Amino acid sequence: MIRRATMFDLNAIMDIVDRCKQQMKVQGNEQWNEAYPLHHHYEGDISSGTLFVSENSGYITGVACISEKAHEDYDNIKWQRNNVPYLCVKRLAVDPNYRSSGIGAAFYSFAEQLAHMKGIELIRTDTYAKNKAALKLFQKAGYTYIDSLHLGDYESPFYYYEKILS
């Protein structure tokens, strides 16, 4: 089940995020680190009503921000459509104990449902080039690769995707 996150969920969310960061580091993926994402990012998402958690028997198994606001770097991407409303899925983290159980795909399906309810026909997302799990998820969910961009001190580029909903 996916539901809107509350402030009471923050400790469980940060536990998942910290364990994901550790797993990424072991896999040679420096996308998330000690500087991002942090507690205040998720707290802000909860305050704005854009943070959602997946729950299994009362246990939080994943988290994602689904928002009409994207990261600033989205302004530098050559999207297929410009100046149209869209939802952005970001800060997705799945409890490492629940990986490959469909939670990531469920968040993207949920984002599509939210978009339909809001009359929005486009979803955008991004990930680091070394995040193989996210790249596989985007392909499986029918997202189209749009562009890449090198950010900050990252060794590899970030990849940007979108899906036009019918």
Short mmCIF file of N, CA and C in Angstrom, two decimals, residues 1-10 12-14 16-17 32 41-56 59-69 86-95 103-118 120 123:
data_model
loop_
_atom_site.label_atom_id
_atom_site.label_comp_id
_atom_site.label_asym_id
_atom_site.label_seq_id
_atom_site.Cartn_x
_atom_site.Cartn_y
_atom_site.Cartn_z
N MET A 1 0.84 -1.17 0.00
CA MET A 1 0.00 0.00 0.00
C MET A 1 0.89 1.24 0.00
N ILE A 2 0.53 2.21 -0.81
CA ILE A 2 1.24 3.49 -0.85
C ILE A 2 0.32 4.55 -0.24
N ARG A 3 0.89 5.34 0.64
CA ARG A 3 0.13 6.40 1.32
C ARG A 3 1.02 7.63 1.48
N ARG A 4 0.37 8.74 1.78
CA ARG A 4 1.11 9.98 2.04
C ARG A 4 1.90 9.82 3.34
N ALA A 5 3.14 10.27 3.33
CA ALA A 5 4.01 10.17 4.50
C ALA A 5 3.64 11.23 5.54
N THR A 6 3.95 10.92 6.80
CA THR A 6 3.74 11.87 7.89
C THR A 6 5.07 12.08 8.61
N MET A 7 5.12 13.07 9.45
CA MET A 7 6.33 13.35 10.22
C MET A 7 6.70 12.16 11.12
N PHE A 8 5.70 11.37 11.52
CA PHE A 8 5.96 10.19 12.35
C PHE A 8 6.76 9.13 11.59
N ASP A 9 6.78 9.21 10.26
CA ASP A 9 7.48 8.24 9.41
C ASP A 9 8.96 8.57 9.22
N LEU A 10 9.39 9.77 9.62
CA LEU A 10 10.74 10.24 9.28
C LEU A 10 11.87 9.33 9.75
N ALA A 12 11.89 6.07 10.23
CA ALA A 12 11.92 4.88 9.38
C ALA A 12 12.41 5.23 7.98
N ILE A 13 11.99 6.37 7.46
CA ILE A 13 12.42 6.82 6.13
C ILE A 13 13.94 7.01 6.12
N MET A 14 14.46 7.70 7.11
CA MET A 14 15.90 7.97 7.14
C MET A 14 16.71 6.70 7.35
N ILE A 16 15.91 3.80 6.06
CA ILE A 16 15.94 3.21 4.72
C ILE A 16 16.94 3.96 3.84
N VAL A 17 16.87 5.29 3.87
CA VAL A 17 17.77 6.11 3.06
C VAL A 17 19.23 5.84 3.43
N TRP A 32 24.11 9.09 -4.08
CA TRP A 32 23.71 9.62 -2.78
C TRP A 32 24.89 9.53 -1.84
N HIS A 41 15.36 17.33 3.51
CA HIS A 41 14.73 17.16 2.20
C HIS A 41 13.38 16.43 2.36
N TYR A 42 13.41 15.33 3.10
CA TYR A 42 12.19 14.55 3.30
C TYR A 42 11.19 15.29 4.19
N GLU A 43 11.68 16.01 5.17
CA GLU A 43 10.80 16.81 6.02
C GLU A 43 10.06 17.86 5.18
N GLY A 44 10.78 18.50 4.27
CA GLY A 44 10.15 19.48 3.37
C GLY A 44 9.13 18.83 2.45
N ASP A 45 9.46 17.62 1.97
CA ASP A 45 8.52 16.89 1.12
C ASP A 45 7.23 16.57 1.87
N ILE A 46 7.37 16.17 3.14
CA ILE A 46 6.19 15.87 3.95
C ILE A 46 5.37 17.15 4.14
N SER A 47 6.04 18.23 4.46
CA SER A 47 5.34 19.51 4.68
C SER A 47 4.58 19.95 3.45
N SER A 48 5.13 19.69 2.28
CA SER A 48 4.46 20.09 1.04
C SER A 48 3.45 19.07 0.55
N GLY A 49 3.34 17.93 1.25
CA GLY A 49 2.36 16.91 0.86
C GLY A 49 2.77 16.08 -0.33
N THR A 50 4.07 16.05 -0.64
CA THR A 50 4.54 15.35 -1.84
C THR A 50 5.33 14.08 -1.55
N LEU A 51 5.41 13.68 -0.29
CA LEU A 51 6.17 12.48 0.04
C LEU A 51 5.21 11.33 0.33
N PHE A 52 5.56 10.17 -0.24
CA PHE A 52 4.73 8.99 -0.10
C PHE A 52 5.59 7.82 0.36
N VAL A 53 4.99 6.92 1.12
CA VAL A 53 5.68 5.72 1.57
C VAL A 53 4.89 4.49 1.15
N SER A 54 5.63 3.41 0.93
CA SER A 54 4.98 2.11 0.74
C SER A 54 5.05 1.41 2.08
N GLU A 55 4.01 0.66 2.38
CA GLU A 55 3.91 0.01 3.67
C GLU A 55 3.49 -1.44 3.48
N ASN A 56 4.09 -2.30 4.26
CA ASN A 56 3.76 -3.72 4.24
C ASN A 56 3.61 -4.17 5.69
N TYR A 59 5.00 -1.84 8.22
CA TYR A 59 6.44 -1.56 8.09
C TYR A 59 6.67 -0.75 6.82
N ILE A 60 7.38 0.36 6.91
CA ILE A 60 7.68 1.18 5.74
C ILE A 60 8.76 0.49 4.92
N THR A 61 8.46 0.24 3.66
CA THR A 61 9.38 -0.48 2.77
C THR A 61 9.99 0.39 1.68
N GLY A 62 9.47 1.60 1.52
CA GLY A 62 10.00 2.49 0.49
C GLY A 62 9.45 3.89 0.64
N VAL A 63 10.07 4.81 -0.07
CA VAL A 63 9.68 6.21 0.00
C VAL A 63 9.98 6.88 -1.34
N ALA A 64 9.15 7.85 -1.71
CA ALA A 64 9.40 8.63 -2.93
C ALA A 64 8.68 9.97 -2.83
N CYS A 65 9.32 10.98 -3.40
CA CYS A 65 8.70 12.29 -3.55
C CYS A 65 8.10 12.34 -4.96
N ILE A 66 6.83 12.70 -5.03
CA ILE A 66 6.14 12.86 -6.32
C ILE A 66 5.59 14.28 -6.31
N SER A 67 6.21 15.13 -7.12
CA SER A 67 5.98 16.56 -7.01
C SER A 67 5.83 17.22 -8.38
N GLU A 68 5.23 18.38 -8.38
CA GLU A 68 5.17 19.20 -9.59
C GLU A 68 6.40 20.10 -9.70
N LYS A 69 7.31 19.96 -8.76
CA LYS A 69 8.56 20.72 -8.78
C LYS A 69 9.72 19.75 -8.96
N TYR A 86 3.91 18.74 -15.37
CA TYR A 86 4.37 17.36 -15.23
C TYR A 86 4.55 17.04 -13.76
N LEU A 87 4.60 15.75 -13.47
CA LEU A 87 4.99 15.30 -12.15
C LEU A 87 6.42 14.78 -12.24
N CYS A 88 7.15 14.97 -11.16
CA CYS A 88 8.53 14.52 -11.09
C CYS A 88 8.65 13.52 -9.93
N VAL A 89 9.22 12.36 -10.22
CA VAL A 89 9.47 11.36 -9.17
C VAL A 89 10.94 11.48 -8.80
N LYS A 90 11.20 11.71 -7.51
CA LYS A 90 12.57 11.88 -7.06
C LYS A 90 12.74 11.33 -5.64
N ARG A 91 13.97 11.17 -5.24
CA ARG A 91 14.32 10.67 -3.91
C ARG A 91 13.67 9.33 -3.59
N LEU A 92 13.54 8.48 -4.59
CA LEU A 92 12.98 7.14 -4.39
C LEU A 92 14.01 6.26 -3.69
N ALA A 93 13.58 5.63 -2.60
CA ALA A 93 14.43 4.69 -1.87
C ALA A 93 13.58 3.49 -1.47
N VAL A 94 14.11 2.31 -1.73
CA VAL A 94 13.44 1.08 -1.35
C VAL A 94 14.32 0.36 -0.33
N ASP A 95 13.70 -0.08 0.75
CA ASP A 95 14.42 -0.84 1.77
C ASP A 95 15.21 -1.95 1.08
N ILE A 103 8.38 -2.67 -5.55
CA ILE A 103 8.03 -1.43 -4.85
C ILE A 103 8.36 -0.21 -5.70
N GLY A 104 9.52 -0.19 -6.34
CA GLY A 104 9.87 0.94 -7.20
C GLY A 104 8.86 1.10 -8.32
N ALA A 105 8.51 0.00 -8.97
CA ALA A 105 7.51 0.05 -10.05
C ALA A 105 6.16 0.53 -9.52
N ALA A 106 5.82 0.13 -8.30
CA ALA A 106 4.54 0.56 -7.71
C ALA A 106 4.52 2.07 -7.52
N PHE A 107 5.64 2.67 -7.13
CA PHE A 107 5.69 4.12 -6.98
C PHE A 107 5.48 4.82 -8.33
N TYR A 108 6.07 4.29 -9.38
CA TYR A 108 5.90 4.92 -10.70
C TYR A 108 4.46 4.75 -11.21
N SER A 109 3.86 3.61 -10.93
CA SER A 109 2.46 3.40 -11.28
C SER A 109 1.57 4.35 -10.47
N PHE A 110 1.89 4.52 -9.20
CA PHE A 110 1.16 5.45 -8.35
C PHE A 110 1.29 6.88 -8.87
N ALA A 111 2.48 7.25 -9.32
CA ALA A 111 2.70 8.59 -9.88
C ALA A 111 1.82 8.80 -11.11
N GLU A 112 1.67 7.77 -11.92
CA GLU A 112 0.80 7.87 -13.10
C GLU A 112 -0.65 8.07 -12.67
N GLN A 113 -1.09 7.38 -11.64
CA GLN A 113 -2.45 7.57 -11.13
C GLN A 113 -2.65 8.99 -10.62
N LEU A 114 -1.67 9.51 -9.88
CA LEU A 114 -1.75 10.89 -9.39
C LEU A 114 -1.82 11.87 -10.57
N ALA A 115 -1.01 11.63 -11.57
CA ALA A 115 -1.00 12.50 -12.75
C ALA A 115 -2.38 12.52 -13.42
N HIS A 116 -2.96 11.34 -13.61
CA HIS A 116 -4.30 11.26 -14.22
C HIS A 116 -5.32 12.04 -13.38
N MET A 117 -5.25 11.89 -12.06
CA MET A 117 -6.19 12.59 -11.18
C MET A 117 -6.03 14.11 -11.29
N LYS A 118 -4.82 14.58 -11.57
CA LYS A 118 -4.54 16.01 -11.66
C LYS A 118 -4.67 16.54 -13.09
N ILE A 120 -2.65 15.71 -15.53
CA ILE A 120 -1.29 15.88 -16.03
C ILE A 120 -0.93 14.69 -16.91
N ILE A 123 5.26 12.58 -16.94
CA ILE A 123 6.05 12.32 -15.74
C ILE A 123 7.51 12.35 -16.13
#
